[in-house]
Tab-separated table of C-alpha atoms in Angstrom:
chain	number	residue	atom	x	y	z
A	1	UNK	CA	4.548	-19.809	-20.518
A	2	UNK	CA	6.374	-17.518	-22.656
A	3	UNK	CA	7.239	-14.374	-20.500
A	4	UNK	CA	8.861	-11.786	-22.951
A	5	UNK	CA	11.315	-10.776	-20.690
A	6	UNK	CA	14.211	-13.225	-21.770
A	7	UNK	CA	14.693	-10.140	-25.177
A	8	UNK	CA	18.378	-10.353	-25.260
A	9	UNK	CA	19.078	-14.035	-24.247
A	10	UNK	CA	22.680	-14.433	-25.329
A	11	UNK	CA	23.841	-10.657	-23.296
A	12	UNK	CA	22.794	-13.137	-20.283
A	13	UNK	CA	24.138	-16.583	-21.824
A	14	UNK	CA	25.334	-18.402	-18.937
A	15	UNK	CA	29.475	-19.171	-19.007
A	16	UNK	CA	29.443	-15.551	-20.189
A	17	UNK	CA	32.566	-13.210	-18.838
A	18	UNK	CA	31.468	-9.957	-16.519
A	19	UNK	CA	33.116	-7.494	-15.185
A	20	UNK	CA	31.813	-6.072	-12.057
A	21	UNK	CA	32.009	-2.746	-11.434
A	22	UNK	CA	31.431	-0.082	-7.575
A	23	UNK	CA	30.715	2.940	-8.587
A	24	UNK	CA	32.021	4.265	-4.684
A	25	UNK	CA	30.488	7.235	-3.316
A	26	UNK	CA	31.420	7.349	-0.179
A	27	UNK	CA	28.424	4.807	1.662
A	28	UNK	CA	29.981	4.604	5.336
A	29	UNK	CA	27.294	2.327	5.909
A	30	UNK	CA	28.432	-0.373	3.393
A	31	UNK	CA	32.397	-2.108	3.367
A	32	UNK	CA	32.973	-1.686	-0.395
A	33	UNK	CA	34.750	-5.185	-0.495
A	34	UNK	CA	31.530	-6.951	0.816
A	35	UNK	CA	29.374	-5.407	-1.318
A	36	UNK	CA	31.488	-6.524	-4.650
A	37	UNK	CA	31.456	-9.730	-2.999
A	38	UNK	CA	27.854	-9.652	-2.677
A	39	UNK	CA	27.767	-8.231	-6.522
A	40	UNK	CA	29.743	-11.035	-7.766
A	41	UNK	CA	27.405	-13.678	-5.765
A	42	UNK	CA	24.245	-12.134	-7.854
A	43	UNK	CA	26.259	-12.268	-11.119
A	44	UNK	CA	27.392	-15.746	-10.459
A	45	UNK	CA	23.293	-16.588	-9.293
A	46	UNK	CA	22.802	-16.612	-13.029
A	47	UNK	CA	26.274	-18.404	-14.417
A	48	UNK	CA	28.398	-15.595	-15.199
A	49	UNK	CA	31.834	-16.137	-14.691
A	50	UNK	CA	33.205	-13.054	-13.205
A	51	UNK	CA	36.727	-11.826	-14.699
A	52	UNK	CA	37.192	-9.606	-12.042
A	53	UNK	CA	36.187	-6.873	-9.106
A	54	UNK	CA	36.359	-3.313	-8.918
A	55	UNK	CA	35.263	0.356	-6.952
A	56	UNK	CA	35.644	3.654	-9.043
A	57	UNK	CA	35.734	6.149	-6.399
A	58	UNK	CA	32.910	8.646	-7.717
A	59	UNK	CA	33.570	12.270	-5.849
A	60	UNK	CA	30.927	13.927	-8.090
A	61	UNK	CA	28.444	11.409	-10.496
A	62	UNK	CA	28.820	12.695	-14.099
A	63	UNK	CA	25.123	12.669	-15.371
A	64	UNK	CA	26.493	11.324	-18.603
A	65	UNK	CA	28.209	8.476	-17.278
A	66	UNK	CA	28.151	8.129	-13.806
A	67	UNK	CA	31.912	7.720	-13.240
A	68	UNK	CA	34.473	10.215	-15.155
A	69	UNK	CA	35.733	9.911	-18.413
A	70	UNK	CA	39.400	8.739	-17.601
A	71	UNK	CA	37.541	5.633	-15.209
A	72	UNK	CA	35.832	5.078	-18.564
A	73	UNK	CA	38.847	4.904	-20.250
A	74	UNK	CA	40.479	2.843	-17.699
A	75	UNK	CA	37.729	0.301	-17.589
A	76	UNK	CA	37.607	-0.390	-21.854
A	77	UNK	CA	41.340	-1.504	-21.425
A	78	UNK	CA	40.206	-3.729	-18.550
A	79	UNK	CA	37.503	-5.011	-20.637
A	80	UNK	CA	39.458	-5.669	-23.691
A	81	UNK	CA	42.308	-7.410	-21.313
A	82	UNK	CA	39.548	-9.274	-19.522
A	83	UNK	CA	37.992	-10.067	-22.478
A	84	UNK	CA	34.835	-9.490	-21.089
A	85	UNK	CA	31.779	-9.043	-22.867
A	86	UNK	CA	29.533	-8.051	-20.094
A	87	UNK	CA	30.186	-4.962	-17.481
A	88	UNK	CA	28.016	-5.158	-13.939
A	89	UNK	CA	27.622	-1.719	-12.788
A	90	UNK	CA	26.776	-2.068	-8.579
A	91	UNK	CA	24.123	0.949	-9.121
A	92	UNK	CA	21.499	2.409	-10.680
A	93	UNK	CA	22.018	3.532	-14.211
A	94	UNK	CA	19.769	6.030	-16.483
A	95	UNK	CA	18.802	4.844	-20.053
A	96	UNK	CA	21.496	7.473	-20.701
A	97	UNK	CA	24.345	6.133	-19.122
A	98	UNK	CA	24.100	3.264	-19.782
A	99	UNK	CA	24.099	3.566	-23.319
A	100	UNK	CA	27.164	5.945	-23.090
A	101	UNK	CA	29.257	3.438	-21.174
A	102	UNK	CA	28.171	0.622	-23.632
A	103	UNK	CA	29.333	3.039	-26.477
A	104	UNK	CA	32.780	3.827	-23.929
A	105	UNK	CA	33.701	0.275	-22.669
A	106	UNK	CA	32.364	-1.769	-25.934
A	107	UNK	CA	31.235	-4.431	-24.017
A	108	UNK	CA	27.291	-4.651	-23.039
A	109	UNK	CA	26.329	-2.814	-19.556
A	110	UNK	CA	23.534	-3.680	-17.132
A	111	UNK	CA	22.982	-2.206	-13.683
A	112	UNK	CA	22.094	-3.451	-10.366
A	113	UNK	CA	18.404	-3.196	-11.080
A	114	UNK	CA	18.947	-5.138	-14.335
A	115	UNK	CA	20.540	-8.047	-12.722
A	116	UNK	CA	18.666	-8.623	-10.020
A	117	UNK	CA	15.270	-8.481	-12.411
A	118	UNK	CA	16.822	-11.072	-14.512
A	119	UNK	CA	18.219	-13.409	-11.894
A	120	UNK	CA	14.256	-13.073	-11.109
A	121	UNK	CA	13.286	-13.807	-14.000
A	122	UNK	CA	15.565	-17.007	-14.365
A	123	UNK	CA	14.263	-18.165	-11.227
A	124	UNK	CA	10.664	-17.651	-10.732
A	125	UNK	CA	8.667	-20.968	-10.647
A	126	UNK	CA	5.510	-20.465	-10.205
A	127	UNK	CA	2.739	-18.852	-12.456
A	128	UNK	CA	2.315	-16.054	-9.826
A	129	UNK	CA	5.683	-15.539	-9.902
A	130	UNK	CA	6.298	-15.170	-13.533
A	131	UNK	CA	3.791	-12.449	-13.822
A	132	UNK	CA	5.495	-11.084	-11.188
A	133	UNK	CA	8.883	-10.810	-12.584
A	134	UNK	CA	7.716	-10.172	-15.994
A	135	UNK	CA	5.528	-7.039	-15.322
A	136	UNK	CA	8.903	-5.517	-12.982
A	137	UNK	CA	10.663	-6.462	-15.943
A	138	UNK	CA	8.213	-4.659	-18.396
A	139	UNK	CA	7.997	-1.390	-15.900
A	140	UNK	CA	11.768	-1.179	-15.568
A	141	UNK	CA	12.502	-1.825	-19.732
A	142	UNK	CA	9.555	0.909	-20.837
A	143	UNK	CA	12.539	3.421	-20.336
A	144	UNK	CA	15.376	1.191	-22.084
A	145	UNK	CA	13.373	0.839	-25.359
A	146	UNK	CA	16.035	2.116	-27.818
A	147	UNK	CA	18.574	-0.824	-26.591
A	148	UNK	CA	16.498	-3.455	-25.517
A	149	UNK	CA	13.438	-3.636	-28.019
A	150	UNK	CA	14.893	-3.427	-31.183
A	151	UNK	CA	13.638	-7.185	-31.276
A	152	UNK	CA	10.190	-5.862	-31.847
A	153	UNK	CA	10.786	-4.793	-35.155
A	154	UNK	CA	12.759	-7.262	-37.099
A	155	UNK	CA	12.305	-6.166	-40.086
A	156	UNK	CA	13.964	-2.786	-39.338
A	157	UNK	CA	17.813	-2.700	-40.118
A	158	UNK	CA	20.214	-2.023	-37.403
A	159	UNK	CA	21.109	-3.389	-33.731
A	160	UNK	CA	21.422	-2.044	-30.315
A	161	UNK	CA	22.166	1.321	-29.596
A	162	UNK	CA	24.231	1.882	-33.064
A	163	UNK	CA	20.928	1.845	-35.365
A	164	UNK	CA	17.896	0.841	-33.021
A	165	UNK	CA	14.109	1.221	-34.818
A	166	UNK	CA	12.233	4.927	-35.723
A	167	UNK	CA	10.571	6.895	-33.195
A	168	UNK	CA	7.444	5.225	-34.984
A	169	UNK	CA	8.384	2.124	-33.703
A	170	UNK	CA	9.601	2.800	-30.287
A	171	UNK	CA	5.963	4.515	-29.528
A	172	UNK	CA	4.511	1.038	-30.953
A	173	UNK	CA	6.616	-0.628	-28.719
A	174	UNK	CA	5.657	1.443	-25.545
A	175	UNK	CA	1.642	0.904	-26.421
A	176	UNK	CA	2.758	-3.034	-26.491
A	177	UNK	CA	4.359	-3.061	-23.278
A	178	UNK	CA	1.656	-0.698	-21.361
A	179	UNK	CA	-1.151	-3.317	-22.613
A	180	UNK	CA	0.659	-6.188	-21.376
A	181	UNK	CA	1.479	-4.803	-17.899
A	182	UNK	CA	-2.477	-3.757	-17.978
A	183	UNK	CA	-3.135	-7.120	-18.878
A	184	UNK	CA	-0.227	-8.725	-16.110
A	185	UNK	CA	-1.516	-6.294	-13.362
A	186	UNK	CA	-5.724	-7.775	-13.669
A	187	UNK	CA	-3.923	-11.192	-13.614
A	188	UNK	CA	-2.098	-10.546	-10.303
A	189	UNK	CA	-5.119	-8.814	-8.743
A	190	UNK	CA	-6.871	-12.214	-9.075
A	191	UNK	CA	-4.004	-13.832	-7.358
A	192	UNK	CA	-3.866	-11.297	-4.946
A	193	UNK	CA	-7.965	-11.954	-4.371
A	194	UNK	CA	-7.054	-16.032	-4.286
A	195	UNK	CA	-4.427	-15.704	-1.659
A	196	UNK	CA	-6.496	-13.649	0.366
A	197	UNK	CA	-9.428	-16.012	1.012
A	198	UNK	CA	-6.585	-18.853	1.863
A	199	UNK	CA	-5.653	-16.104	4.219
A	200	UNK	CA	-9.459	-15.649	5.353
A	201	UNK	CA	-9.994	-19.340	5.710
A	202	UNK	CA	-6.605	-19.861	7.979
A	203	UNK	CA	-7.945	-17.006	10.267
A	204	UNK	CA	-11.385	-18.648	10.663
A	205	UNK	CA	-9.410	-22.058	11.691
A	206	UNK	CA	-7.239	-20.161	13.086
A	207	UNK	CA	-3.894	-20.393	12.933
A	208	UNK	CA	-1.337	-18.450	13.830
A	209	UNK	CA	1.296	-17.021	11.247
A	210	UNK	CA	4.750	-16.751	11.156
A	211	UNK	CA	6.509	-15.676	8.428
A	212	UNK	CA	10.891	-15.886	8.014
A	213	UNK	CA	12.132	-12.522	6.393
A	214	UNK	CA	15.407	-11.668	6.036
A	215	UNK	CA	18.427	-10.662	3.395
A	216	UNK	CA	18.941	-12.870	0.631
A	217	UNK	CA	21.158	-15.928	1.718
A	218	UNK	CA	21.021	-15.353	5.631
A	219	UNK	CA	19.829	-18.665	6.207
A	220	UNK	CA	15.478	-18.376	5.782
A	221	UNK	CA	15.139	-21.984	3.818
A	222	UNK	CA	18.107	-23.977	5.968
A	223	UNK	CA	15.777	-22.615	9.020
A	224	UNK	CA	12.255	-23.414	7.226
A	225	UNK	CA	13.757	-27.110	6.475
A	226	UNK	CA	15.251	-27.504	10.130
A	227	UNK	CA	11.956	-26.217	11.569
A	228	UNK	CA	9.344	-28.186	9.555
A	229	UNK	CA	11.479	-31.114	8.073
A	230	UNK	CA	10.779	-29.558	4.119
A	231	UNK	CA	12.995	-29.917	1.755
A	232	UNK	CA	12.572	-26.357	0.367
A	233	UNK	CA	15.874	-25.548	-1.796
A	234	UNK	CA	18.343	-24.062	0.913
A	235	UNK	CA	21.945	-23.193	-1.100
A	236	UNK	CA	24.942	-20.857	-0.467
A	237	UNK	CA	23.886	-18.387	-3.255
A	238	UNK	CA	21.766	-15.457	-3.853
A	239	UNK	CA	17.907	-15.873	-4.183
A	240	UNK	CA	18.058	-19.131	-3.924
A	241	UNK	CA	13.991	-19.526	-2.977
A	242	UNK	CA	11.802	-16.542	-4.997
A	243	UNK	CA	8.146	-17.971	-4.286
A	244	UNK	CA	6.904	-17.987	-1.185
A	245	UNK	CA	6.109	-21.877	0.958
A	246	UNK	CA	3.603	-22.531	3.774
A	247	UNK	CA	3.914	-25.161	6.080
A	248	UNK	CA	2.483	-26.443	9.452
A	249	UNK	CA	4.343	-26.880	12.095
A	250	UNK	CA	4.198	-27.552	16.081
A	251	UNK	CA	5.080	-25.312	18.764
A	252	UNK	CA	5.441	-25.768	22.900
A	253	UNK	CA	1.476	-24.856	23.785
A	254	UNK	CA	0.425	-24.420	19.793
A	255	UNK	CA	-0.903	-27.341	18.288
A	256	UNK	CA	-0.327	-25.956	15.039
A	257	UNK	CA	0.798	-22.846	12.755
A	258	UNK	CA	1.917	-22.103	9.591
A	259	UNK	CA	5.592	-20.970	8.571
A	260	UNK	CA	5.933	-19.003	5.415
A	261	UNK	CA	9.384	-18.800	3.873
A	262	UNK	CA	9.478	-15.640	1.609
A	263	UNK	CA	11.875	-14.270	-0.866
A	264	UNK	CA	15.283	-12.771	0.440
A	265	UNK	CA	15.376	-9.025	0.431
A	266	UNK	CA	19.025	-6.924	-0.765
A	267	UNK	CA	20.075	-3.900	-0.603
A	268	UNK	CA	18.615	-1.303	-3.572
A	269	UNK	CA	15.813	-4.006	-4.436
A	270	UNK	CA	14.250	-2.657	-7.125
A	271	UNK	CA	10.893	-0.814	-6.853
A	272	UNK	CA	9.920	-2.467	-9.586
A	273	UNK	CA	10.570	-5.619	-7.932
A	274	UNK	CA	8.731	-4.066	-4.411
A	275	UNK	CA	5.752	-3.503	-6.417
A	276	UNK	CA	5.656	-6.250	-8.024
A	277	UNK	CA	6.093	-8.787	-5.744
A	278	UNK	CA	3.455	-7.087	-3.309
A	279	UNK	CA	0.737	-10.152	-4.225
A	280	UNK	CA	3.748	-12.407	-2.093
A	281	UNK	CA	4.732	-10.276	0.235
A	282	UNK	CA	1.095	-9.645	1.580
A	283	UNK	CA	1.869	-13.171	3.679
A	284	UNK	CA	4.230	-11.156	5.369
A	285	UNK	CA	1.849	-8.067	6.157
A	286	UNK	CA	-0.847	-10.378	7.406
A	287	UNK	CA	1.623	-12.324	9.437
A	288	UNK	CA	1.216	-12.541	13.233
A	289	UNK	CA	4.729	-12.869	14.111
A	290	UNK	CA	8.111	-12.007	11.286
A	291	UNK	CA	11.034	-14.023	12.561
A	292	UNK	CA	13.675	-11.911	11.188
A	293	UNK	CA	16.776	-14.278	10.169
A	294	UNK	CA	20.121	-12.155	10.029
A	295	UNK	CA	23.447	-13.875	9.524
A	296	UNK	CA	25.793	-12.346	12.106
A	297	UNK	CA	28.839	-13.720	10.578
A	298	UNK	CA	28.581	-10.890	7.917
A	299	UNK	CA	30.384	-8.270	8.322
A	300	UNK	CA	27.347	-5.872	6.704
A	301	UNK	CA	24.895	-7.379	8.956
A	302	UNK	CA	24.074	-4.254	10.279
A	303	UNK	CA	23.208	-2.703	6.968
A	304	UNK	CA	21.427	-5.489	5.976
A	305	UNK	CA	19.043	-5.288	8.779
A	306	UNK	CA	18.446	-2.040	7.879
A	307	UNK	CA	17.848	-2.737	4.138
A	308	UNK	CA	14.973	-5.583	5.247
A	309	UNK	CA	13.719	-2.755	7.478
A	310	UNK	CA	13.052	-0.439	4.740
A	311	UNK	CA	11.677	-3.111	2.438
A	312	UNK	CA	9.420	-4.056	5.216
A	313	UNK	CA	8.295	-0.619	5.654
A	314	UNK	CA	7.771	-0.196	1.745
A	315	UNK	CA	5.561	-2.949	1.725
A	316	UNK	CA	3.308	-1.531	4.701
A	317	UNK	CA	4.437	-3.970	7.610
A	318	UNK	CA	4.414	-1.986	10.624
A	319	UNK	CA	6.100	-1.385	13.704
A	320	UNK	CA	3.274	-2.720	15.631
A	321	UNK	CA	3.422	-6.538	13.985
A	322	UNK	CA	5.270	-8.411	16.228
A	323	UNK	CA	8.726	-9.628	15.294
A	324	UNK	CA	11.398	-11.585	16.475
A	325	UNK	CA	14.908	-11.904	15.658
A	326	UNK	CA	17.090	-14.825	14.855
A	327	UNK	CA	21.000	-14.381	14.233
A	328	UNK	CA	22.011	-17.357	12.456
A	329	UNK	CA	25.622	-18.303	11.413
A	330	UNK	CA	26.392	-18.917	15.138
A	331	UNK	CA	28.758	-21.720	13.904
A	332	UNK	CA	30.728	-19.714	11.738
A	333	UNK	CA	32.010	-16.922	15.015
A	334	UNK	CA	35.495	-17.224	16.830
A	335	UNK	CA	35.217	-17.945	20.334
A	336	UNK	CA	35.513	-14.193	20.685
A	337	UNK	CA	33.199	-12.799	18.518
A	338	UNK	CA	31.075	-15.143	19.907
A	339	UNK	CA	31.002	-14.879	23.447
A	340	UNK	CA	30.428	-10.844	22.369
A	341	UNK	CA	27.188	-11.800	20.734
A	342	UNK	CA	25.861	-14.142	23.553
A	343	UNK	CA	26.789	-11.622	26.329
A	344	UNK	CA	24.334	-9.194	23.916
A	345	UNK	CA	21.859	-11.664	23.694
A	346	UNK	CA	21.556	-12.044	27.419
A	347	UNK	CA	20.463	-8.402	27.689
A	348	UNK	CA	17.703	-8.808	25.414
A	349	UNK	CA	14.273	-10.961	25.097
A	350	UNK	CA	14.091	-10.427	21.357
A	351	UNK	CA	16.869	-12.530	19.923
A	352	UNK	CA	18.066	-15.807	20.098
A	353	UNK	CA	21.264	-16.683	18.743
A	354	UNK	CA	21.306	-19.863	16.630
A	355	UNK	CA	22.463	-22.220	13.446
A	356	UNK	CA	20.287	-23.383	11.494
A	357	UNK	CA	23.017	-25.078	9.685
A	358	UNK	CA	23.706	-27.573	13.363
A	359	UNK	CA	20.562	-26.713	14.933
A	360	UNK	CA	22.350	-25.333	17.781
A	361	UNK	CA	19.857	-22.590	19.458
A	362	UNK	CA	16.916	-23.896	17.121
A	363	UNK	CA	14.576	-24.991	20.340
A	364	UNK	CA	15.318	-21.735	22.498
A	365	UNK	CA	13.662	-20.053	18.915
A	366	UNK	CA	10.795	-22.416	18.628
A	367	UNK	CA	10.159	-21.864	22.837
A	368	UNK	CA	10.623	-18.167	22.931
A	369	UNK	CA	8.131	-18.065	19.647
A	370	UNK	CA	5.581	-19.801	21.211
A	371	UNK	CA	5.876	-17.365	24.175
A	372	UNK	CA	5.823	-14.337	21.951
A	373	UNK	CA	2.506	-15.668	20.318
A	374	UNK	CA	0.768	-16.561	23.400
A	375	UNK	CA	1.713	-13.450	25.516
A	376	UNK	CA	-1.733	-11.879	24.756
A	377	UNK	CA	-3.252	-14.999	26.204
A	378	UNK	CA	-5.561	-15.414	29.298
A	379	UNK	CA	-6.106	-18.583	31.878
A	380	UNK	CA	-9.892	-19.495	31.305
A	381	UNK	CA	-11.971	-22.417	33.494
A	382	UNK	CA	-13.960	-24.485	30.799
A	383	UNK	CA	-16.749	-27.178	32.130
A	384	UNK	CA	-17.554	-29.666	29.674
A	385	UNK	CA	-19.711	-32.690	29.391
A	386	UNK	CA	-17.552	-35.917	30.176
A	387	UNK	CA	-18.454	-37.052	27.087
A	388	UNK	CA	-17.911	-34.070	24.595
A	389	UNK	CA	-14.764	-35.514	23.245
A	390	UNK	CA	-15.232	-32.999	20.235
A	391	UNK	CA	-14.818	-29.793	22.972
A	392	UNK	CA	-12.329	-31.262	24.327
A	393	UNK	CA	-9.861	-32.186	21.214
A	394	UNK	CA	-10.942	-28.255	20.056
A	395	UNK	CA	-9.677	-27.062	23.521
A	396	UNK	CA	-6.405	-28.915	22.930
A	397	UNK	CA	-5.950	-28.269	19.509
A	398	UNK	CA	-6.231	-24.550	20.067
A	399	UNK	CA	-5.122	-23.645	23.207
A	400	UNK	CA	-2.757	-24.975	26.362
A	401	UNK	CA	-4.759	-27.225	28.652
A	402	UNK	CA	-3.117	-26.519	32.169
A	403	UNK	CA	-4.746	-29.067	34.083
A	404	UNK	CA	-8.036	-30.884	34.340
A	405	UNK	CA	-10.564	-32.843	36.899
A	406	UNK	CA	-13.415	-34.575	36.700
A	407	UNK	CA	-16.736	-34.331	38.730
A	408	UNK	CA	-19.596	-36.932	37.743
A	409	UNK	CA	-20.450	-36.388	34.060
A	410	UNK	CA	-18.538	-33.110	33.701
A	411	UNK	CA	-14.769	-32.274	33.361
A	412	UNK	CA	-13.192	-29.097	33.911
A	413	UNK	CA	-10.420	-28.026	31.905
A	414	UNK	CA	-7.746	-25.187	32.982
A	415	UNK	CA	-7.100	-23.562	29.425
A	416	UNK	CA	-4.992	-20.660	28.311
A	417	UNK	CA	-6.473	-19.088	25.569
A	418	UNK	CA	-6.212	-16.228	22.966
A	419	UNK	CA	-9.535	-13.789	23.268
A	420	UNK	CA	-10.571	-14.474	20.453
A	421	UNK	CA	-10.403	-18.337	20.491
A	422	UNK	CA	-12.240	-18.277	23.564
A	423	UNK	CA	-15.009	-16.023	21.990
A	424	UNK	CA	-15.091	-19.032	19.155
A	425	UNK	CA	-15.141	-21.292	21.671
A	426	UNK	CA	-18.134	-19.688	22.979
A	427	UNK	CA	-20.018	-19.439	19.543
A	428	UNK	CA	-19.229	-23.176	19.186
A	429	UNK	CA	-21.181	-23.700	22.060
């Protein structure tokens, strides 16, 4: 499938030399150093080699190019030294500046937005998520036409900002692009309508769901593969899993549920990318229990919860869904910082403290789960014929038999239920 967002190929080529680039404002919420790092682990998600890191203190954003004219200045010779031929700007960059600081720093310029989207794009695997990407990609390029659509017309002299194609063209272009996210958006309302009646028929089985969420390489897939024995791809780098896997798993008193691994979150995701990705995420918002997987180790864990809290609010998850959360990276704490986090721990019921990596802490999760998804259940007496082996494999398979005795041809069973697998239970029979 040909997805049209892959226009300027060899600005992306992989091997290619970036410079990244903090535009600092003054965040107290964010250690500049780990978020270059961070920058530099998206950049290197799709094979750039990066030349090297750097925060421009920004006192007052110039809306021409973001960061003043002598920084400008400063950063061509970099480039040039560097011999760079890509600069990563860690923000968010009008159609305006970036063209200025292309025309500045000779060297192409993307933004945070821009890289993200095409890391996307580069890793997307299924069909779903290749609409996905490609109509976030269309919504966030309908503004960038001048630079990045000259391809459209290739008849027209000139490349790039220095001699891009007539107004004419442009408004041809922007007709193009609006018909194929019309066309993209009817496509992902049918997946949206297919997911939704899986959803319908796990809820008439049902099964409970539980779905990881968390920032992008805290640990979700290492966890999904300790917890169900998958082989989903689990690597030290950024966005390493994009489309979302279900799998069945076992819990103490659950015969069975279903764990949905779902695309790491990061800080200024794109809306775009929120909107877009909305047909996934809805295995999130129907979820009946987020495990939310943070690596403690980082020293922006903080902020990072807070940016998977926003994103979770964007997408219409509520405070009222029941969550849980798992700090993972025990293994990589001093003895110190980790006796800190356990002595937190033991003040609270919400968090257990694990690796995912070692499994150390990985049954206390899957026990205090299964405890969290069977609070709202009640103790029910249940007298079945001796031989209704069907009743009785239903009873187990969906509920906690406590204890059960037998009187001539009928057994009663002790059960713990949820309400509304008892009122099934009833309809069954």
């Amino acid at each position: 499938m040909s997805t049209g967002f892959n226009r300027d190929r060899d600005d992306f080529s992989r091997g290619g030399r970036a410079l990244i680039v903090l535009p600092d404002q003054g965040d107290a919420h964010r250690d500049a150093e780990a978020r270059l790092e961070e920058t530099a682990g998206l950049a290197a998600a799709i094979g750039l080699v990066v030349t090297d890191r750097v925060a421009v203190r920004v006192r007052q954003p110039k809306p021409a190019t973001l960061i003043g004219s002598g920084q400008v200045e400063q950063l061509a010779v970099q480039v040039r030294q560097d011999e760079a031929d890509l600069v990563v700007f860690d923000a968010s960059l009008t159609p305006v500046q970036q063209r200025n600081l292309e025309t500045g720093l000779g060297a192409k310029v993307i933004d945070r937005t821009g890289l993200i989207l095409e890391i996307f794009g580069e890793r997307a695997a299924t069909a779903d998520g290749r609409l996905q990407v490609e109509l976030a990609h269309l919504d966030y390029q309908a503004g960038r036409l001048v630079r990045s659509w000259t391809h459209l017309e290739r008849q027209r002299g000139g490349f790039g900002f220095l001699g891009g194609p007539g107004e004419t063209q442009i408004e041809a272009d922007r007709r193009m692009i609006r018909d194929r996210m019309a066309r993209l958006r009817r496509e992902l309302e049918q997946v949206s309508r297919t997911r939704g009646l899986h959803r319908e028929r796990r809820q008439r089985a049902p099964w409970p769901v539980i779905a990881l969420v968390g920032y992008t390489n805290a640990g979700k897939s290492t966890l999904f593969n300790r917890l169900t024995g998958a082989h989903v791809m689990a690597e030290n780098l950024l966005f390493a899993t994009l489309d979302p896997t279900l799998r069945q798993i076992s819990l103490p008193g659950i015969d069975k549920a279903i764990l949905s691994d779902t695309v790491g979150f990061v800080s200024d995701l794109p809306t775009q990318l929120v909107a877009a990705f909305k047909a996934t995420l809805e295995e999130v918002v129907s979820a009946d229990l987020l495990i939310h997987v943070r690596d403690i180790a980082h020293p922006d864990t903080e902020a990072q919860r807070a940016d998977v809290e926003a994103v979770l609010s964007d997408i219409g998850v509520t405070e009222a869904t029941p969550r849980f959360e798992a700090w993972n990276k025990l293994d990589l704490l001093d003895n110190d910082a980790r006796a800190d986090l356990l002595g937190e721990i033991a003040r609270r019921d919400d968090v257990v403290a694990l690796s995912a990596l070692t499994g150390e802490g990985v049954d206390t999760l899957t026990t205090q789960v299964a405890a969290k998804l069977t609070t709202g259940h009640r103790r029910y007496w249940i007298t079945l014929d001796a031989a209704d082996g069907a009743g009785a494999a239903w009873l187990h398979a969906n509920g906690e038999v406590l204890g059960q005795s037998s009187e001539g041809l009928q057994t009663q069973y002790e059960v713990r239920l949820a309400e509304r697998d008892y009122e099934r239970f009833l309809q069954r029979h």
